[in-house]
C-alpha positions as a printed Julia matrix, in Angstrom:
530×3 Matrix{Float64}:
   0.9    -0.01   31.77
   1.04   -3.73   30.06
   4.13   -6.26   30.73
   6.4    -6.06   27.92
   7.83   -9.13   26.38
  11.13  -10.14   28.29
  14.29  -10.72   26.05
  14.35  -14.43   26.94
  10.68  -14.74   25.65
  11.53  -12.76   22.47
  14.43  -15.0    21.83
  12.16  -18.0    22.31
   9.79  -16.6    19.98
  12.49  -15.56   17.59
  14.19  -18.83   17.16
  10.83  -20.95   17.32
   9.51  -19.04   14.18
  13.13  -18.98   12.73
  12.91  -22.85   13.05
   9.38  -23.59   11.62
  10.39  -21.63    8.54
  13.36  -23.68    7.87
  11.18  -26.52    8.44
   9.21  -25.75    5.37
   5.99  -25.84    6.92
   4.61  -22.33    6.03
   5.63  -22.84    2.59
   2.59  -25.3     2.25
  -0.52  -24.1     0.36
  -2.41  -25.82    2.82
  -0.99  -24.26    5.75
  -1.52  -21.06    4.35
  -5.39  -21.75    3.68
  -5.85  -23.01    6.98
  -3.99  -19.79    8.53
  -6.16  -17.25    6.51
  -9.49  -19.05    7.71
  -8.1   -19.18   11.22
  -7.71  -15.28   10.64
 -11.39  -14.7     9.36
 -12.53  -16.82   12.15
 -10.4   -14.79   14.99
 -11.97  -11.43   13.39
 -15.57  -12.9    13.14
 -15.4   -14.36   16.91
 -13.96  -11.16   18.65
 -15.69   -8.21   17.0
 -17.11   -7.11   20.04
 -13.96   -7.46   21.71
 -12.47   -5.57   19.52
 -14.73   -2.91   19.33
 -14.75   -2.56   23.12
 -10.51   -2.29   22.57
 -10.97    0.6    20.51
 -13.58    2.8    22.17
 -10.95    2.38   25.14
  -8.17    3.13   23.26
  -9.51    5.87   20.95
 -12.88    6.39   21.88
 -14.13    5.3    18.26
 -17.58    4.76   17.15
 -18.73    1.17   16.77
 -19.79    2.03   13.18
 -16.18    3.6    12.38
 -14.74    0.56   13.78
 -16.63   -1.69   11.41
 -16.0     0.59    8.51
 -12.5     0.89    8.62
 -11.21   -2.36   10.44
 -13.37   -5.25   10.24
 -14.54   -4.56    6.46
 -11.24   -4.34    5.31
  -9.61   -7.1     7.15
 -12.49   -9.59    6.17
 -12.42   -8.83    2.55
  -8.54   -9.39    2.24
  -8.58  -12.42    3.73
 -11.56  -14.0     1.11
  -9.54  -12.02   -1.64
  -6.23  -13.86   -0.72
  -8.05  -17.12   -0.28
  -9.51  -16.84   -3.49
  -6.13  -15.72   -5.3
  -3.77  -17.85   -3.23
  -2.96  -20.7    -5.7
  -3.28  -18.39   -8.56
  -0.16  -16.13   -7.38
   1.66  -18.91   -5.86
   1.97  -20.63   -9.03
   5.07  -20.8   -11.21
   5.59  -18.53  -14.11
   6.93  -19.04  -17.59
   9.02  -16.07  -18.71
   8.43  -14.61  -22.24
  12.32  -15.26  -23.29
  11.95  -16.5   -26.36
  12.94  -20.06  -27.57
  16.19  -20.54  -26.36
  16.02  -18.68  -22.79
  12.59  -19.57  -22.51
  10.93  -22.85  -23.72
  14.17  -24.65  -24.5
  16.05  -23.93  -21.47
  13.11  -24.74  -18.94
  13.17  -21.46  -17.62
   9.93  -21.0   -14.9
  10.11  -18.29  -12.04
   9.09  -19.6    -8.8
   7.14  -17.81   -5.71
   8.88  -18.64   -2.77
   8.62  -16.78    0.49
  10.84  -14.29    1.72
  11.31  -15.95    5.1
  10.81  -14.51    8.5
   8.64  -11.17    8.34
   8.55   -8.76   11.37
   5.59   -6.47   10.98
   5.4    -3.25   13.29
   1.9    -1.81   13.71
   0.89    1.67   14.32
  -1.76    2.88   16.42
  -4.49    4.84   14.67
  -5.31    1.55   13.17
  -3.95   -0.64   15.6
  -5.51   -4.0    14.79
  -6.2    -4.0    11.0
  -2.85   -2.19   10.07
  -1.18   -4.64   11.83
  -3.64   -7.92   10.68
  -3.65   -6.64    7.0
   0.15   -7.22    6.5
  -0.2   -10.32    8.3
  -2.79  -11.43    5.61
  -0.26  -10.99    2.81
   2.79  -12.42    4.7
   0.75  -15.46    5.27
  -0.52  -15.86    1.8
   3.11  -15.72    0.82
   4.21  -18.71    2.86
   6.32  -16.24    5.56
   6.53  -17.04    9.31
   5.82  -13.68   10.98
   6.38  -11.74   14.18
   4.17   -9.22   15.15
   5.15   -6.48   17.28
   1.87   -3.86   17.75
   1.93   -0.33   18.91
   2.23    0.0    22.85
   0.43    3.16   22.3
  -3.08    1.66   21.88
  -2.57   -0.57   24.83
  -6.08   -2.42   24.81
  -6.09   -3.28   21.19
  -2.3    -4.74   21.96
  -3.31   -6.79   24.74
  -6.62   -8.31   22.7
  -4.4    -9.24   20.06
  -2.16  -11.19   22.32
  -4.94  -13.14   23.29
  -6.61  -13.66   19.72
  -3.11  -14.61   18.08
  -2.41  -17.03   20.66
  -5.58  -18.78   20.49
  -6.16  -18.6    16.83
  -3.05  -19.09   15.03
   0.07  -21.55   14.52
   2.06  -20.68   17.41
   5.28  -22.21   15.97
   4.96  -19.93   12.8
   3.25  -16.75   13.77
   4.32  -14.79   17.26
   3.61  -11.77   18.8
   5.78   -9.57   20.93
   5.49   -6.06   22.67
   7.63   -3.22   23.64
   8.43    0.44   23.25
  11.2     2.17   21.58
  13.88    0.53   23.65
  12.62   -3.16   22.84
  11.9    -2.44   19.47
  15.47   -1.39   18.99
  16.48   -4.86   20.43
  14.24   -6.66   17.89
  15.84   -4.83   15.31
  19.26   -5.8    16.02
  17.98   -9.51   15.16
  18.0   -10.32   11.33
  14.98  -10.91    9.64
  14.1   -11.59    6.11
  11.48   -8.95    5.65
  10.37   -5.58    7.71
   6.87   -4.13    7.27
   6.57   -0.88    9.24
   3.32    1.17    9.25
   3.92    4.39   10.91
   5.5     7.93   11.21
   8.69    8.97    8.85
  10.44    9.98   12.28
   9.98    6.31   13.12
  10.93    4.88    9.68
  14.37    6.51    9.69
  15.3     4.57   12.94
  13.51    1.58   11.47
  15.89    1.85    8.12
  18.99    2.62   10.04
  18.66   -0.65   11.72
  17.58   -2.76    8.88
  20.34   -1.26    6.63
  22.7    -3.19    9.35
  21.45   -6.68    7.64
  20.37   -5.32    4.2
  16.68   -6.48    5.0
  14.38   -5.52    2.29
  11.8    -2.98    4.33
   8.41   -1.67    3.26
   7.66    1.43    4.67
   3.64    2.87    5.05
   4.14    6.27    6.09
   1.85    9.25    5.37
   3.39   12.91    4.65
   1.43   15.94    4.59
  -1.42   15.26    2.3
  -3.05   18.01    0.42
  -6.48   18.9    -1.13
  -6.63   21.07   -3.91
 -10.12   23.07   -4.66
 -10.55   24.51   -8.0
 -12.56   27.43   -8.98
 -14.54   24.94  -11.22
 -15.27   22.37   -8.11
 -18.39   21.46   -6.74
 -18.04   23.25   -3.25
 -20.54   21.43   -1.39
 -18.83   17.97   -2.18
 -15.54   19.16   -1.31
 -16.51   20.69    1.74
 -18.66   17.47    2.79
 -15.79   14.91    1.89
 -12.95   17.18    3.39
 -15.0    17.68    6.49
 -15.56   14.0     6.71
 -11.79   13.03    6.45
 -11.02   15.0     9.42
 -13.57   14.15   11.39
 -13.02   10.26   10.84
 -10.86    8.84   13.5
 -10.22   12.65   14.76
  -8.19   13.17   11.56
  -5.37   10.56   12.78
  -5.04    8.65    9.31
  -2.07    8.73    7.04
  -4.35    9.68    4.07
  -6.13   12.28    5.74
  -6.02   16.02    4.06
  -2.94   17.83    6.27
  -4.14   21.0     4.59
  -6.05   22.4     1.74
  -5.43   25.18   -1.32
  -8.79   26.59   -2.32
  -9.02   28.9    -5.3
  -9.66   32.82   -4.19
 -12.75   33.08   -6.1
 -14.56   30.54   -4.16
 -12.62   30.7    -0.73
 -15.56   32.24    1.3
 -18.17   29.91    0.11
 -16.1    27.21    0.43
 -15.19   28.09    4.19
 -18.99   28.44    4.8
 -19.91   25.08    3.64
 -17.23   23.37    5.66
 -18.35   25.07    8.77
 -22.11   23.41    7.77
 -20.82   20.11    7.17
 -18.51   19.72   10.32
 -22.14   21.09   12.65
 -23.93   18.48   10.39
 -21.47   15.69   11.54
 -21.42   16.67   15.33
 -24.96   16.88   15.81
 -24.84   13.78   17.98
 -22.05   15.45   20.1
 -18.37   15.16   20.61
 -18.63   11.93   22.14
 -19.24    9.95   18.82
 -15.85   11.74   17.67
 -12.44    9.66   18.29
  -9.86   11.42   20.66
  -6.37   11.87   20.3
  -4.6     8.89   20.92
  -2.44   10.36   24.12
  -1.56   13.52   25.99
   1.64   13.83   24.07
  -0.32   14.26   20.89
  -2.7    16.14   22.22
  -0.18   18.88   23.52
   1.4    18.39   20.1
  -1.61   19.81   18.54
  -2.5    22.05   21.15
   0.88   23.8    20.75
   0.54   24.17   16.76
  -2.87   25.54   17.32
  -1.4    28.32   19.76
   1.54   29.25   17.45
  -0.29   29.7    14.16
  -0.44   32.91   12.52
  -3.68   32.14   11.03
  -6.94   32.8    12.06
  -9.48   29.8    13.78
 -12.95   30.21   12.22
 -14.33   27.2    13.27
 -13.35   25.15   16.49
 -10.37   25.33   18.2
 -11.47   24.15   21.81
 -10.0    21.27   23.53
  -9.98   19.63   26.67
  -6.5    17.67   27.62
  -8.37   15.76   30.08
 -10.77   13.93   27.86
  -7.95   14.34   24.79
 -11.02   15.8    22.69
 -10.09   18.27   20.16
 -12.72   19.59   18.37
 -12.55   19.89   14.03
 -10.72   23.11   13.59
 -10.56   25.24   10.61
  -8.06   27.94   10.36
  -7.61   30.4     7.53
  -5.08   32.9     6.46
  -2.71   30.31    6.36
   1.08   30.5     4.18
   3.43   28.07    3.79
   5.58   29.21    6.46
   3.01   28.74    9.46
   3.89   26.32   12.16
   0.92   24.31   11.25
   2.46   23.19    8.01
   6.0    22.36    9.73
   5.12   18.55   10.14
   2.46   16.38    9.42
  -0.65   17.16   11.75
  -2.4    13.94   11.95
  -5.25   15.59   13.62
  -8.97   17.37   13.29
  -7.06   20.5    12.41
  -7.39   22.15    8.8
  -5.38   24.64    7.78
  -6.96   26.7     4.52
  -4.67   28.54    2.05
  -5.95   30.71   -0.45
  -4.21   30.07   -3.83
  -4.91   28.8    -7.36
  -4.5    25.44   -8.45
  -1.07   26.39  -10.11
   0.47   28.31   -6.82
  -0.94   25.2    -5.11
   1.01   22.42   -6.69
   4.14   24.44   -6.66
   3.68   24.5    -3.02
   3.18   20.83   -2.79
   6.53   20.39   -4.58
   8.04   22.38   -1.73
   7.28   19.42    0.69
   7.5    15.73    1.03
   5.76   13.78   -1.43
   2.45   12.87    0.23
   0.49    9.28    0.34
  -2.35   11.24   -1.43
  -3.57   14.17   -3.14
  -7.13   15.22   -3.12
  -8.23   17.25   -6.45
 -11.78   18.89   -6.61
 -12.35   20.06   -9.99
 -14.75   19.36  -12.47
 -11.58   20.69  -15.12
 -10.0    17.85  -16.98
  -7.27   20.16  -17.97
  -6.83   21.18  -14.4
  -6.73   17.95  -13.07
  -4.28   16.86  -15.63
  -2.0    19.64  -15.29
  -1.84   19.0   -11.31
  -1.36   15.33  -11.65
   1.49   15.79  -14.18
   3.62   18.31  -11.79
   3.24   16.49   -8.72
   4.2    13.26   -7.05
   2.46   11.13   -4.91
   1.48    7.8    -3.73
  -2.02    8.02   -5.16
  -4.2    10.44   -6.32
  -8.26   10.86   -5.72
 -10.39   13.3    -7.92
 -13.39   14.6    -6.53
 -13.13   12.19   -3.25
 -11.06   11.13   -0.47
  -9.04    8.25    0.29
 -10.56    6.04   -2.47
  -7.55    5.02   -4.27
  -6.17    3.25   -1.05
  -9.77    1.41   -1.6
  -9.17   -0.41   -5.11
  -8.78   -3.97   -3.7
  -6.32   -4.81   -6.86
  -4.36   -1.79   -6.86
  -1.12   -1.12   -5.32
  -1.09    0.99   -2.01
   1.89    2.83   -1.03
   3.88    6.37   -0.88
   7.01    7.44   -2.59
   9.71    9.11   -0.73
   8.69   10.81    2.37
   5.42    8.73    2.53
   6.94    5.57    2.14
   8.5     2.53   -0.19
   6.8    -0.44   -1.0
   3.28   -1.46   -1.38
   0.78   -3.73   -0.4
  -3.13   -4.72   -0.82
  -4.08   -7.73   -3.21
  -1.63   -9.01   -4.91
   0.72   -6.54   -4.5
   0.94   -7.55   -0.75
   1.46  -11.02   -1.8
   4.55   -9.76   -3.55
   5.75   -7.54   -1.03
   6.69  -10.7     1.04
   7.62  -12.94   -2.05
  10.99  -13.9    -3.85
  10.69  -14.33   -7.53
  13.33  -17.11   -7.83
  14.34  -17.81  -11.89
  15.15  -21.63  -12.4
  16.45  -22.83  -15.21
  16.17  -26.51  -16.14
  18.37  -26.77  -19.55
  18.16  -30.06  -21.66
  21.73  -31.62  -22.47
  21.5   -30.89  -26.23
  21.35  -26.96  -25.39
  24.86  -27.09  -24.12
  26.1   -28.46  -27.29
  23.97  -25.66  -29.14
  25.53  -23.05  -27.16
  29.19  -24.49  -26.93
  30.58  -21.77  -29.3
  30.55  -19.26  -26.19
  33.24  -21.13  -24.31
  37.08  -20.95  -25.11
  38.74  -21.7   -27.05
  36.7   -18.49  -28.73
  36.29  -18.72  -32.38
  36.04  -14.97  -34.15
  33.85  -16.72  -37.04
  31.37  -16.89  -34.27
  31.2   -13.43  -33.39
  28.08  -12.9   -35.58
  26.48  -15.34  -33.39
  26.69  -12.87  -30.6
  26.36   -9.46  -32.15
  22.77   -7.64  -31.71
  21.16   -5.25  -34.53
  18.53   -3.47  -34.59
  17.07   -4.72  -37.89
  16.02   -1.62  -39.04
  13.49   -1.0   -36.17
  15.3     2.52  -35.89
  17.63    4.98  -37.69
  20.56    6.71  -36.97
  20.1    10.5   -36.34
  16.46   10.41  -35.22
  15.27   13.55  -32.79
  12.95   13.41  -30.29
  10.09   14.85  -32.5
  10.95   11.78  -35.11
   9.3     9.28  -32.28
   6.29    7.54  -32.82
   4.53    7.32  -29.32
   1.72    4.65  -29.43
   2.18    3.03  -32.7
   3.78   -0.2   -31.07
   0.82   -0.53  -28.97
  -1.79   -0.09  -31.77
   0.46   -2.87  -33.81
   0.38   -5.35  -31.15
  -3.38   -4.8   -30.83
  -3.79   -5.54  -34.52
  -1.54   -8.62  -34.52
  -3.54  -10.0   -31.54
  -6.74   -9.53  -33.23
  -5.52  -11.45  -36.15
  -4.21  -14.01  -34.04
  -7.8   -14.07  -32.17
  -9.39  -14.69  -35.55
  -7.3   -17.35  -36.38
  -7.63  -19.16  -33.15
 -11.49  -18.96  -33.44
 -11.65  -20.74  -36.94
  -9.49  -23.32  -35.74
 -11.73  -23.91  -32.73
 -14.7   -23.78  -34.84
 -13.08  -26.46  -37.32
 -11.95  -28.58  -34.21
 -15.72  -28.51  -32.96
 -16.98  -29.51  -36.2
 -14.69  -31.9   -37.42
 -13.61  -33.47  -34.39
 -10.1   -33.14  -34.91
  -7.5   -31.39  -33.21
  -5.54  -28.65  -34.21
  -2.36  -28.39  -31.93
  -2.15  -24.85  -32.73
  -5.43  -23.79  -31.56
  -4.63  -24.37  -27.6
  -1.49  -22.5   -28.33
  -2.94  -19.47  -30.02
  -5.63  -19.2   -27.42
  -2.86  -19.22  -24.75
  -1.17  -16.38  -26.7
  -4.23  -14.46  -26.95
  -5.04  -14.45  -23.27
  -1.64  -14.13  -22.39
  -1.56  -10.72  -24.61
  -5.08   -9.9   -23.36
  -3.29   -9.63  -19.9
  -0.45   -7.72  -21.24
  -2.46   -5.0   -22.59
  -4.63   -5.13  -19.44
  -1.51   -4.36  -17.43
  -0.01   -1.57  -20.06
């Protein structure tokens, strides 16, 4: 067991990074770029050591480590370096002439302050470093608290962080539940936690005392639904793979699967086939369960199930191996569905897709739902009748891999988002600044006492015929506003193009050209985000 950070060491680290943030050092774009590049070299130079540490903690195959740890971290560094200046730049709000342009209104992107990042044990390095990348890009000072359950990875990160990163602004501390509780007694400006919903309740109870904004990246009982129309071989292969990967110890993994009764037996046969294919090289290639406590929890659930084990079920407490296990004849009241499994056990429930989504809604909202179907109407109905962090169709986990899309949960599976700009935003305060010219005060002087009733028309708001009294829901025209906006945009584009051509041919400059082109680009962005 490693020695945890002492109270005195923690206080020194806490005061140091607080002082550094107040100095303004981390707000510098140059500092942010420098640290992001240092994170890159930290990963690049220590790949062999990280493979070794993760093998010690989880018996994970080197290929899996490169795929799920190094690739995502390195891509994040490159993406954040590429967009840092763009994301950090001030924005001009679309607020009209007086409250927008004349008032000098602009939105500053400021770091929230000192962030605490608490990492998990299942991907102990990448799920600690990825939030760090986002926090550094935003200009925060950071305290990292990796999981003590992945001790080899924790100890390696202690060395790497100390060697590569600015110790005035980024520190790493260690500890168990007691030490984490002591850490959370201190005020941070942001807390980012990845882990279980059980621990998240403890985290949020502590951060609520300081009204600290908190991002929670949790999990939930993520289901798969295999419809009658599904490609059964594809569904079986993908679901078997996600239960094999990291021994199912993934917040995005398939917790249980609903299979249409008409294709149930075929699906089970294909599932068994793919598990055998994945295990051809032997169990030594498969990740182990993190520790004896979690092994006992999973073994206990298997022992108590009222379902039928049709594949696997074998385990070894000494080596912490549990073979991929398929259990059929499972109902929603089975002990296997009492909590998130987080292991290589797959309960199979025989039901059609409507009963499936009704059952899903009796549990907490998951981080992901996986739909295997060739029928668009079925897919749309399932999505419309459920809530989850994301949805992947005819694949698994892929919604979490879209680099520019938000990744996060809802309800039981978490709150807040990261990945790409959404990670930058998670650690950023958007601060509105207004600096109106002197004449604007005179222009708006009628708002101040003594009031003149003659000016009341200036503060009244009318809809100018945009809608009428007595309209019903059936009267509403959905989509009309968007099409009108696009039509206007096309007109502006045509005008801007003509003016630009005239500029080029005559050498004269029309002031409207750049303005209209700017409006056009802004409008295109709005359409893309809507």
